[in-house]
Coordinates of C-alpha atoms and ligand atoms in Angstrom, one line a residue:
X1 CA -31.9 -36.6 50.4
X2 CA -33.1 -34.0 53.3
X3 CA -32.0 -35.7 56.1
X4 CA -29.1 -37.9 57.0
X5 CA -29.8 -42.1 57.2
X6 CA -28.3 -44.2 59.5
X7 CA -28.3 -48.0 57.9
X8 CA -27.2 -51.5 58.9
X9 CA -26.5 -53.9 56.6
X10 CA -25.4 -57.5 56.5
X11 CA -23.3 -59.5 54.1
X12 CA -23.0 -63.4 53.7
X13 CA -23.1 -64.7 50.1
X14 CA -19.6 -66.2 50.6
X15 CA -17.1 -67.0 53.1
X16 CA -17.3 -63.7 55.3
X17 CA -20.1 -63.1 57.5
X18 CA -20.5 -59.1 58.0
X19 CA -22.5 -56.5 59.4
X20 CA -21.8 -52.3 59.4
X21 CA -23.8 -49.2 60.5
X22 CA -23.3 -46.2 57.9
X23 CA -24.4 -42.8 58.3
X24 CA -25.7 -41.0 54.3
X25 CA -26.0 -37.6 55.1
X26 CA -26.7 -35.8 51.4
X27 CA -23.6 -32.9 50.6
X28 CA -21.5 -35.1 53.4
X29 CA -19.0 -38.1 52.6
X30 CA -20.6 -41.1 53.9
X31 CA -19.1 -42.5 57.3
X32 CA -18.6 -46.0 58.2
X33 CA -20.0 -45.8 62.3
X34 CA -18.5 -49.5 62.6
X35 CA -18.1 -52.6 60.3
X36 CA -17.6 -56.1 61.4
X37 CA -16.0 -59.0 59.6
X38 CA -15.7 -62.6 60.6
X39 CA -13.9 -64.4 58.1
X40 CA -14.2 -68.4 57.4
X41 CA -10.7 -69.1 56.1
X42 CA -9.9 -71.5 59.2
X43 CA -13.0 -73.3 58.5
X44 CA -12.5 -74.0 54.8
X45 CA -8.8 -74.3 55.1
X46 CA -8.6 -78.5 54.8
X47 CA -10.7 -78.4 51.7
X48 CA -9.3 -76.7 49.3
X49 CA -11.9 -74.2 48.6
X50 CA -15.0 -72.7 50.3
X51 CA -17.8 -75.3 51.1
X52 CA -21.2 -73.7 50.8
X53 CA -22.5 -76.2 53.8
X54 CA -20.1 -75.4 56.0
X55 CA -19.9 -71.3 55.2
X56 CA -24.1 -71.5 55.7
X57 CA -23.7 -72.9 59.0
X58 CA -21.1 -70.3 60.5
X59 CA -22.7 -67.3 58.7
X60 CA -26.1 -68.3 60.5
X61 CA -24.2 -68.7 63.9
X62 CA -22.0 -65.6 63.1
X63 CA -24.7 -63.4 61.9
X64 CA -26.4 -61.9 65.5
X65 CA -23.2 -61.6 66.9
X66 CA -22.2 -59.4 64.1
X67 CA -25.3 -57.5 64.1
X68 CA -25.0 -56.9 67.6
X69 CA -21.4 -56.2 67.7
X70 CA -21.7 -53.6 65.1
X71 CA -24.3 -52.1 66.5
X72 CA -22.1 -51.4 69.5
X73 CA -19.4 -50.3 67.8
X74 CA -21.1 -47.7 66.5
X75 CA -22.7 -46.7 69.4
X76 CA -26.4 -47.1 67.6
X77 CA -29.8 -49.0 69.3
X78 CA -31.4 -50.8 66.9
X79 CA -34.5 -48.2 67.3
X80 CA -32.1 -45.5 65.5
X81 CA -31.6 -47.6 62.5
X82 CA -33.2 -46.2 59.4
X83 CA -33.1 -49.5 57.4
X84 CA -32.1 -52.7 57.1
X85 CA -29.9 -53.9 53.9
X86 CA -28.9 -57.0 53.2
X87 CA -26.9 -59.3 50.2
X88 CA -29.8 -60.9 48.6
X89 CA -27.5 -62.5 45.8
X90 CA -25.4 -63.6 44.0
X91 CA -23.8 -65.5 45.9
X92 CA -23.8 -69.6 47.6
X93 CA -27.6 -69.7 48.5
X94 CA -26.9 -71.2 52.0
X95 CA -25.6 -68.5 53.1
X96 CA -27.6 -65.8 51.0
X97 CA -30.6 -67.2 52.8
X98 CA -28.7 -66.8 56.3
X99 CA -28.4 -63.1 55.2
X100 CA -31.9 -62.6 54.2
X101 CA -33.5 -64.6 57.1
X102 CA -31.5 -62.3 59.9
X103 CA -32.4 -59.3 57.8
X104 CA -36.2 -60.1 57.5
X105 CA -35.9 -61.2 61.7
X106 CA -35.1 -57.5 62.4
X107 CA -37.3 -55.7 59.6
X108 CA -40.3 -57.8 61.8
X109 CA -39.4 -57.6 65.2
X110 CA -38.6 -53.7 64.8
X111 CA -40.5 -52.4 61.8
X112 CA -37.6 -50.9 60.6
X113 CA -37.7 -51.0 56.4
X114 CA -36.1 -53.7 54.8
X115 CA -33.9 -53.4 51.2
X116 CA -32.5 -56.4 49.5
X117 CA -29.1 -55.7 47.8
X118 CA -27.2 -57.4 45.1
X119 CA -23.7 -58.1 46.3
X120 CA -22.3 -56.8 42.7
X121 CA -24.1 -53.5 43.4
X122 CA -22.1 -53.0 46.8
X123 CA -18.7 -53.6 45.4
X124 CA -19.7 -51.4 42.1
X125 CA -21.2 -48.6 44.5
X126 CA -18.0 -48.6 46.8
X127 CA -16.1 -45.9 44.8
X128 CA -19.5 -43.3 46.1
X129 CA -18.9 -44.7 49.3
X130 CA -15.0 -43.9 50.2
X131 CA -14.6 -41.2 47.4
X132 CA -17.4 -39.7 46.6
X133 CA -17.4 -40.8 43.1
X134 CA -20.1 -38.9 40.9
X135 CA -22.1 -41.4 37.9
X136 CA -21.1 -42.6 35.5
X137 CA -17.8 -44.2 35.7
X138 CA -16.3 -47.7 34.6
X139 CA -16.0 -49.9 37.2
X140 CA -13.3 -53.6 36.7
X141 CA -14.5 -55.6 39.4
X142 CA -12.0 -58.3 40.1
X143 CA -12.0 -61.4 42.8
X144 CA -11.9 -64.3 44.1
X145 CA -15.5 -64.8 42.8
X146 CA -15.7 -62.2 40.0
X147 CA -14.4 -60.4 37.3
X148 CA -16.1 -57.5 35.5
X149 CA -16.0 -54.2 33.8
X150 CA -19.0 -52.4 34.2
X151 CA -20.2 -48.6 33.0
X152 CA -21.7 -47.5 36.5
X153 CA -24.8 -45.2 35.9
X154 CA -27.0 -44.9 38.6
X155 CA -27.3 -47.4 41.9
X156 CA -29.8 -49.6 39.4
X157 CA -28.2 -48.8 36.3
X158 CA -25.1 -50.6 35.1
X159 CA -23.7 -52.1 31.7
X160 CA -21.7 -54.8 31.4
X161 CA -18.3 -54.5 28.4
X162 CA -17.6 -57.7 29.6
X163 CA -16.3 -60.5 32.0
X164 CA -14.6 -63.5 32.7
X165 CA -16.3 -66.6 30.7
X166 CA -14.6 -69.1 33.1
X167 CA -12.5 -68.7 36.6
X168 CA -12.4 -65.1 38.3
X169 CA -8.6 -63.9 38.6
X170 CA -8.1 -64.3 42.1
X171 CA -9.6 -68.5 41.8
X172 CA -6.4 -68.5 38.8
X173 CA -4.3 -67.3 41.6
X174 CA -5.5 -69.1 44.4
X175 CA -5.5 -72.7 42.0
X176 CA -2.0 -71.2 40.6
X177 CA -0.5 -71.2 44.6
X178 CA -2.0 -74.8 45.2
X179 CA -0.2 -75.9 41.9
X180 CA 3.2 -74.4 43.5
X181 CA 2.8 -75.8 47.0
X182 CA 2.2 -72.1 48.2
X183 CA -0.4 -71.2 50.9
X184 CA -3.8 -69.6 50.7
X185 CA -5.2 -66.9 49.8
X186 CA -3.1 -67.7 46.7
X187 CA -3.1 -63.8 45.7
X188 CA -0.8 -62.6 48.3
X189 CA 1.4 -66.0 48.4
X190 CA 1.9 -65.4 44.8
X191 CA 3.1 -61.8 44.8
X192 CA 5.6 -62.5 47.2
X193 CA 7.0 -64.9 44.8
X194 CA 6.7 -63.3 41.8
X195 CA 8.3 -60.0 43.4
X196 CA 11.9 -61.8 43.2
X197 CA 10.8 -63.9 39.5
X198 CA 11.7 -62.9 35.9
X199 CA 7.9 -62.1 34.5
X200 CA 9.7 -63.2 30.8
X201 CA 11.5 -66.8 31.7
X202 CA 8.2 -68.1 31.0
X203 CA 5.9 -67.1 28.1
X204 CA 2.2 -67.7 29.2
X205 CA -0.6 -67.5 27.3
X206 CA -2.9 -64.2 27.0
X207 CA -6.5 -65.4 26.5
X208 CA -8.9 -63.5 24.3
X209 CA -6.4 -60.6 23.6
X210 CA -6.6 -62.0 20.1
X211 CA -10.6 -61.7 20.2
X212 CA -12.3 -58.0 20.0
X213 CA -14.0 -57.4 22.9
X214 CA -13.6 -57.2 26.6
X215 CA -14.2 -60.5 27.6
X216 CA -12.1 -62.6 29.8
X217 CA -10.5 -66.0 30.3
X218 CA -8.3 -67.2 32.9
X219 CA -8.7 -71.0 33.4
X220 CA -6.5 -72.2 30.7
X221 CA -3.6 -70.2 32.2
X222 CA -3.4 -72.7 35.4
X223 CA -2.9 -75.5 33.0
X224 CA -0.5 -73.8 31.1
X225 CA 1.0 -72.9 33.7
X226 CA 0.6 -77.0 35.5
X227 CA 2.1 -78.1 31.7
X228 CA 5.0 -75.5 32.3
X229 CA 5.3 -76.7 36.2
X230 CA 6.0 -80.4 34.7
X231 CA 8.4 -79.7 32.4
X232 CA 10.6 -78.2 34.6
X233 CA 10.4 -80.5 37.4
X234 CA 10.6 -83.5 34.2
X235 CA 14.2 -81.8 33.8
X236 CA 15.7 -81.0 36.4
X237 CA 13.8 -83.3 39.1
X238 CA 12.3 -80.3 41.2
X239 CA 11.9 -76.9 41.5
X240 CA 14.1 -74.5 43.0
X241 CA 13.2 -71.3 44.4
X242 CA 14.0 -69.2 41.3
X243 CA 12.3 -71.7 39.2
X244 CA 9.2 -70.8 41.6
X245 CA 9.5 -67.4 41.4
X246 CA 9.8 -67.3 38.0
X247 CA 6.8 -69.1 37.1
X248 CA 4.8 -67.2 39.6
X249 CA 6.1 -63.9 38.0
X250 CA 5.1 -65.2 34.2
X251 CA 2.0 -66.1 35.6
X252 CA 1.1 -62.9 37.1
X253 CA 2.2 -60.9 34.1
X254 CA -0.2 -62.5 32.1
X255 CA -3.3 -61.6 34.2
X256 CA -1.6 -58.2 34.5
X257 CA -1.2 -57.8 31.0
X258 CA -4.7 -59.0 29.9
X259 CA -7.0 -57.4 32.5
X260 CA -4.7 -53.9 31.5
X261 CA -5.4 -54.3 27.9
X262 CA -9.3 -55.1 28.3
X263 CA -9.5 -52.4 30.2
X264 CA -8.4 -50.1 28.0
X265 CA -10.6 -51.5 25.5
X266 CA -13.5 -50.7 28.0
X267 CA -11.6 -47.4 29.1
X268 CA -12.1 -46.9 24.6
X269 CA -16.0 -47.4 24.5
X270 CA -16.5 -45.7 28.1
X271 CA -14.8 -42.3 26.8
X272 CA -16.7 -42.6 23.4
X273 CA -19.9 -42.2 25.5
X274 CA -18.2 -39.8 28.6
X275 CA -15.9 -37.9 27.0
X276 CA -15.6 -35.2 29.8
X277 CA -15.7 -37.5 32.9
X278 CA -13.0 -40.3 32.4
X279 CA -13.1 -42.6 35.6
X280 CA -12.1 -45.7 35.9
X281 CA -12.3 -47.3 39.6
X282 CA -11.4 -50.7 41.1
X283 CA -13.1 -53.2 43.2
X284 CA -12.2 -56.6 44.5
X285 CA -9.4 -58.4 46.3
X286 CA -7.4 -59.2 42.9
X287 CA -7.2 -55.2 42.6
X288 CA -4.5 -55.2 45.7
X289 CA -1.7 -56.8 43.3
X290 CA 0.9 -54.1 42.6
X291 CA 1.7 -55.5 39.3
X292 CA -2.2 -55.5 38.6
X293 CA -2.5 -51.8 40.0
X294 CA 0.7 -50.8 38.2
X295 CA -0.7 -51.8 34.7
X296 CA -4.3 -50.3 35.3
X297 CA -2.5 -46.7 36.4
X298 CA -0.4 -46.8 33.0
X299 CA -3.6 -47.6 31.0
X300 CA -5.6 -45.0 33.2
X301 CA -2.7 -42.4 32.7
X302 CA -2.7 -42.8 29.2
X303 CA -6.5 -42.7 28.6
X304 CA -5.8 -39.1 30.5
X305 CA -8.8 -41.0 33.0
X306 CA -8.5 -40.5 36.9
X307 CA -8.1 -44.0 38.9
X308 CA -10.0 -44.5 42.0
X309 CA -8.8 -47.1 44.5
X310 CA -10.8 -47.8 47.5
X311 CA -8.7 -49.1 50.3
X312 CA -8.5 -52.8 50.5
X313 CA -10.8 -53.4 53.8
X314 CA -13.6 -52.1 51.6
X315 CA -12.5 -53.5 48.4
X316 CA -13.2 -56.8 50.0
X317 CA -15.9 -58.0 50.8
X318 CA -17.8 -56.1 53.6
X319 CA -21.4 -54.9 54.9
X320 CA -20.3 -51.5 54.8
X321 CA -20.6 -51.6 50.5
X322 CA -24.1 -53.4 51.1
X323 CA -25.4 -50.5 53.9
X324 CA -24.4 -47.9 51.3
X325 CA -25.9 -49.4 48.5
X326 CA -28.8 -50.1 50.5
X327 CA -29.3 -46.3 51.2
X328 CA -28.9 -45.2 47.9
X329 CA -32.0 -47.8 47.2
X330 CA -33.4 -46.5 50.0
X331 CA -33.5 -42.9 48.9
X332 CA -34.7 -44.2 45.6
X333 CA -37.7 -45.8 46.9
X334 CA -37.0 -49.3 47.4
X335 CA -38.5 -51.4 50.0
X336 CA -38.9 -55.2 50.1
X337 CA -41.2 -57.2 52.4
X338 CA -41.3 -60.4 53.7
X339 CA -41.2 -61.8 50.2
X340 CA -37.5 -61.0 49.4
X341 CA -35.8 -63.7 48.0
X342 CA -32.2 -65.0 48.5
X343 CA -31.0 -65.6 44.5
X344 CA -28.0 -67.4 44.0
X345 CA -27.3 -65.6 40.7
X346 CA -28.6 -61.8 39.9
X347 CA -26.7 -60.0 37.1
X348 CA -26.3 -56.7 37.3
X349 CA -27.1 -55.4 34.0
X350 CA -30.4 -58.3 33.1
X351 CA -29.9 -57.0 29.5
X352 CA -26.2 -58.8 28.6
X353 CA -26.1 -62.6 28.2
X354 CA -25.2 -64.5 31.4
X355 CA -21.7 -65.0 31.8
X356 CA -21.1 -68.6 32.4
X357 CA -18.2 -69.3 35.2
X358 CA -19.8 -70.6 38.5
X359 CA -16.7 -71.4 40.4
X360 CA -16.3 -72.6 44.0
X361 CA -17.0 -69.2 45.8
X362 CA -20.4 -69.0 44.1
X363 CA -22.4 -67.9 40.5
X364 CA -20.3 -64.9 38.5
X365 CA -23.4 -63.2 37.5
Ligands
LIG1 O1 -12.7 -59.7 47.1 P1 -12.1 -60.8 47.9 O2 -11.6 -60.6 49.2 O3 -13.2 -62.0 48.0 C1 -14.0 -62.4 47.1 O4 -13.5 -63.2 46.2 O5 -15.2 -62.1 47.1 O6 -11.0 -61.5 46.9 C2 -10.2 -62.6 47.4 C3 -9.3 -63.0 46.2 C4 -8.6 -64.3 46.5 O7 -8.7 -65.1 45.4 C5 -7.1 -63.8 46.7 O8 -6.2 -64.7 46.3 C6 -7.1 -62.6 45.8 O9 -8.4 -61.9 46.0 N1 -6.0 -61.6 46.2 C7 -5.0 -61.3 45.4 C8 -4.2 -60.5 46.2 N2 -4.7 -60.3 47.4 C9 -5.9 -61.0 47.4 N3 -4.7 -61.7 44.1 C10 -3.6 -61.2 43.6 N4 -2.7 -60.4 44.3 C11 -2.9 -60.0 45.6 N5 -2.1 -59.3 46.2
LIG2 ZN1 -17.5 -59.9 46.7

């Protein structure tokens, strides 16, 4: 790349609306001019989980004010923009469409190219994006709405070791802090628990360590973990605070303990392949957990791999990880018309089988 870009890009394929300006300027880190998130959480709040009508709606009454608030922010006219990038998919199609509808509104009105993005593709790319990170590296991408491990080769090139065949992580802790009476996001609610628990009180399953691979499974643990839940309040008539902590500290070892050892099976076939250039980076709200983190940096340490951990606001979901994938498409080549489609699911690598969890924040790809 000559000269530097200066992108927009918008994200709505679940419960946050989003819109960033980034500046790609080649031999330069990339900077983040402004990024914009409205969440939905108050909106979904009463129902238990995200409802894609009701997240369409407020991403398509959201999505101008983000555009324009982010252009502000970043002190940028629209007539400075370079391109326009936006989630295409996977995601809840309501608000995909939203996304790809504002996007195409601008690309017309201004003539300013449009590139459609996969929403996997921003999370995966986020590691270039904050550190710099040179291809290839392995990528576990864990959330409220996904779960993967993914060799990283180019901003089009990626291969799946494996995935979650049911619920992401972060939907086993969310459904885990409902089961507890505990609030939501269940992720946070939960570590705070489990910080004053004993992680071996209760013994919880470990699904598919016993199968080769790097495949996942995390629904059965919330009805292990329901079973456990009644047999203790069966008992002793209720549970008391330690009795909660414990069971939330069981519960997160064994997500702990099974995303560490499938990741070092993927850390295992990555280094066969890239010996010289061990990397593994994180992605995803799930990736916050301490106890999570903690068993990924032993694994990485051991594996002699460097760990890269983009900060949280960007490990989430954002527009910011859409703009920059969207440049790198960019400088690529890429340019869609009018034609672009919102897809509700768009694996990354379209030569592994589908995965088959579709849970309530959308298709796992
Ligand atoms: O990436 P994210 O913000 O949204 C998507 O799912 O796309 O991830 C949100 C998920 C929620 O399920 C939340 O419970 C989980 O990440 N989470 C955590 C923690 N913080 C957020 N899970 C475990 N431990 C945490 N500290
Ligand atoms: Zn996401």
């Amino acid at each position: 790349m000559s000269e530097a870009l200066t992108v927009l890009g918008l994200e709505s394929s679940c419960d946050d609306t989003a819109a960033a300006v980034v500046r790609v300027e080649a031999g330069k880190r990339t900077r983040i001019l402004s990024s914009v998130v409205y969440g939905q959480e108050a909106l979904h709040v009463d129902y238990g989980g995200v409802v894609p009508e009701i997240a369409a709606r407020a991403h398509a009454e959201k999505l101008d004010i983000c555009v324009k608030q982010c252009l502000s922010e970043a002190g940028c006219a629209l007539r400075n923009v370079d391109a326009v990038a936006v989630t295409a998919g996977p995601g809840l199609i309501g608000g995909v469409m939203s996304g790809v509808m504002c996007a195409k509104g601008i690309a017309a009105g201004s003539g300013i190219p449009l590139v459609g993005v996969n929403h996997l593709a921003g999370h995966a790319l986020t590691p270039r994006l904050t550190d710099g990170t040179p291809y290839p590296y392995l990528m576990l991408l864990v959330s409220g709405g996904h779960c993967q491990l993914l060799i990283v080769r180019g901003s089009e090139d990626f291969t799946r070791l494996g995935g979650t065949i049911d619920d992401a992580p972060g939907e086993a802790f969310d459904k885990t802090a409902r089961l507890l009476g505990l609030g939501q996001p269940g992720g946070p609610a939960v570590e705070r628990q489990a910080a004053s628990g004993d992680p071996a009180r209760f013994r919880f399953p470990r699904p598919l360590l016993d199968r080769a691979g790097c495949d996942m499974s995390f629904s059965g643990l919330k009805t292990a973990l329901l079973r456990t839940r009644d047999q203790v309040v069966a008992g002793k008539g209720g549970l008391s605070p330690q009795d909660r902590a414990d069971l939330c500290a069981g519960f997160q070892a064994a997500i702990a303990d099974v995303l560490a050892e499938k990741t070092r099976r993927a850390l295992d076939i990555y280094a066969a392949e890239h010996p010289d250039i061990p990397i593994l980076a994180v992605a995803g709200g799930v990736a916050a957990n301490k106890a999570i983190r903690a068993g990924l940096e032993t694994v990485t340490a051991q594996a002699g791999c460097e760990f890269v951990s983009p900060p949280l606001a960007l490990c989430t979901d954002n527009a910011a990880m859409i703009a920059y994938a969207g440049a790198e498409l960019f400088v690529a080549g890429r340019r869609d018309d009018m034609t672009l489609a919102a897809r509700p699911r768009w694996p990354l690598d379209q030569t592994s089988p589908a995965l088959l969890g579709s849970g309530k924040k959308g298709a796992k790809a």
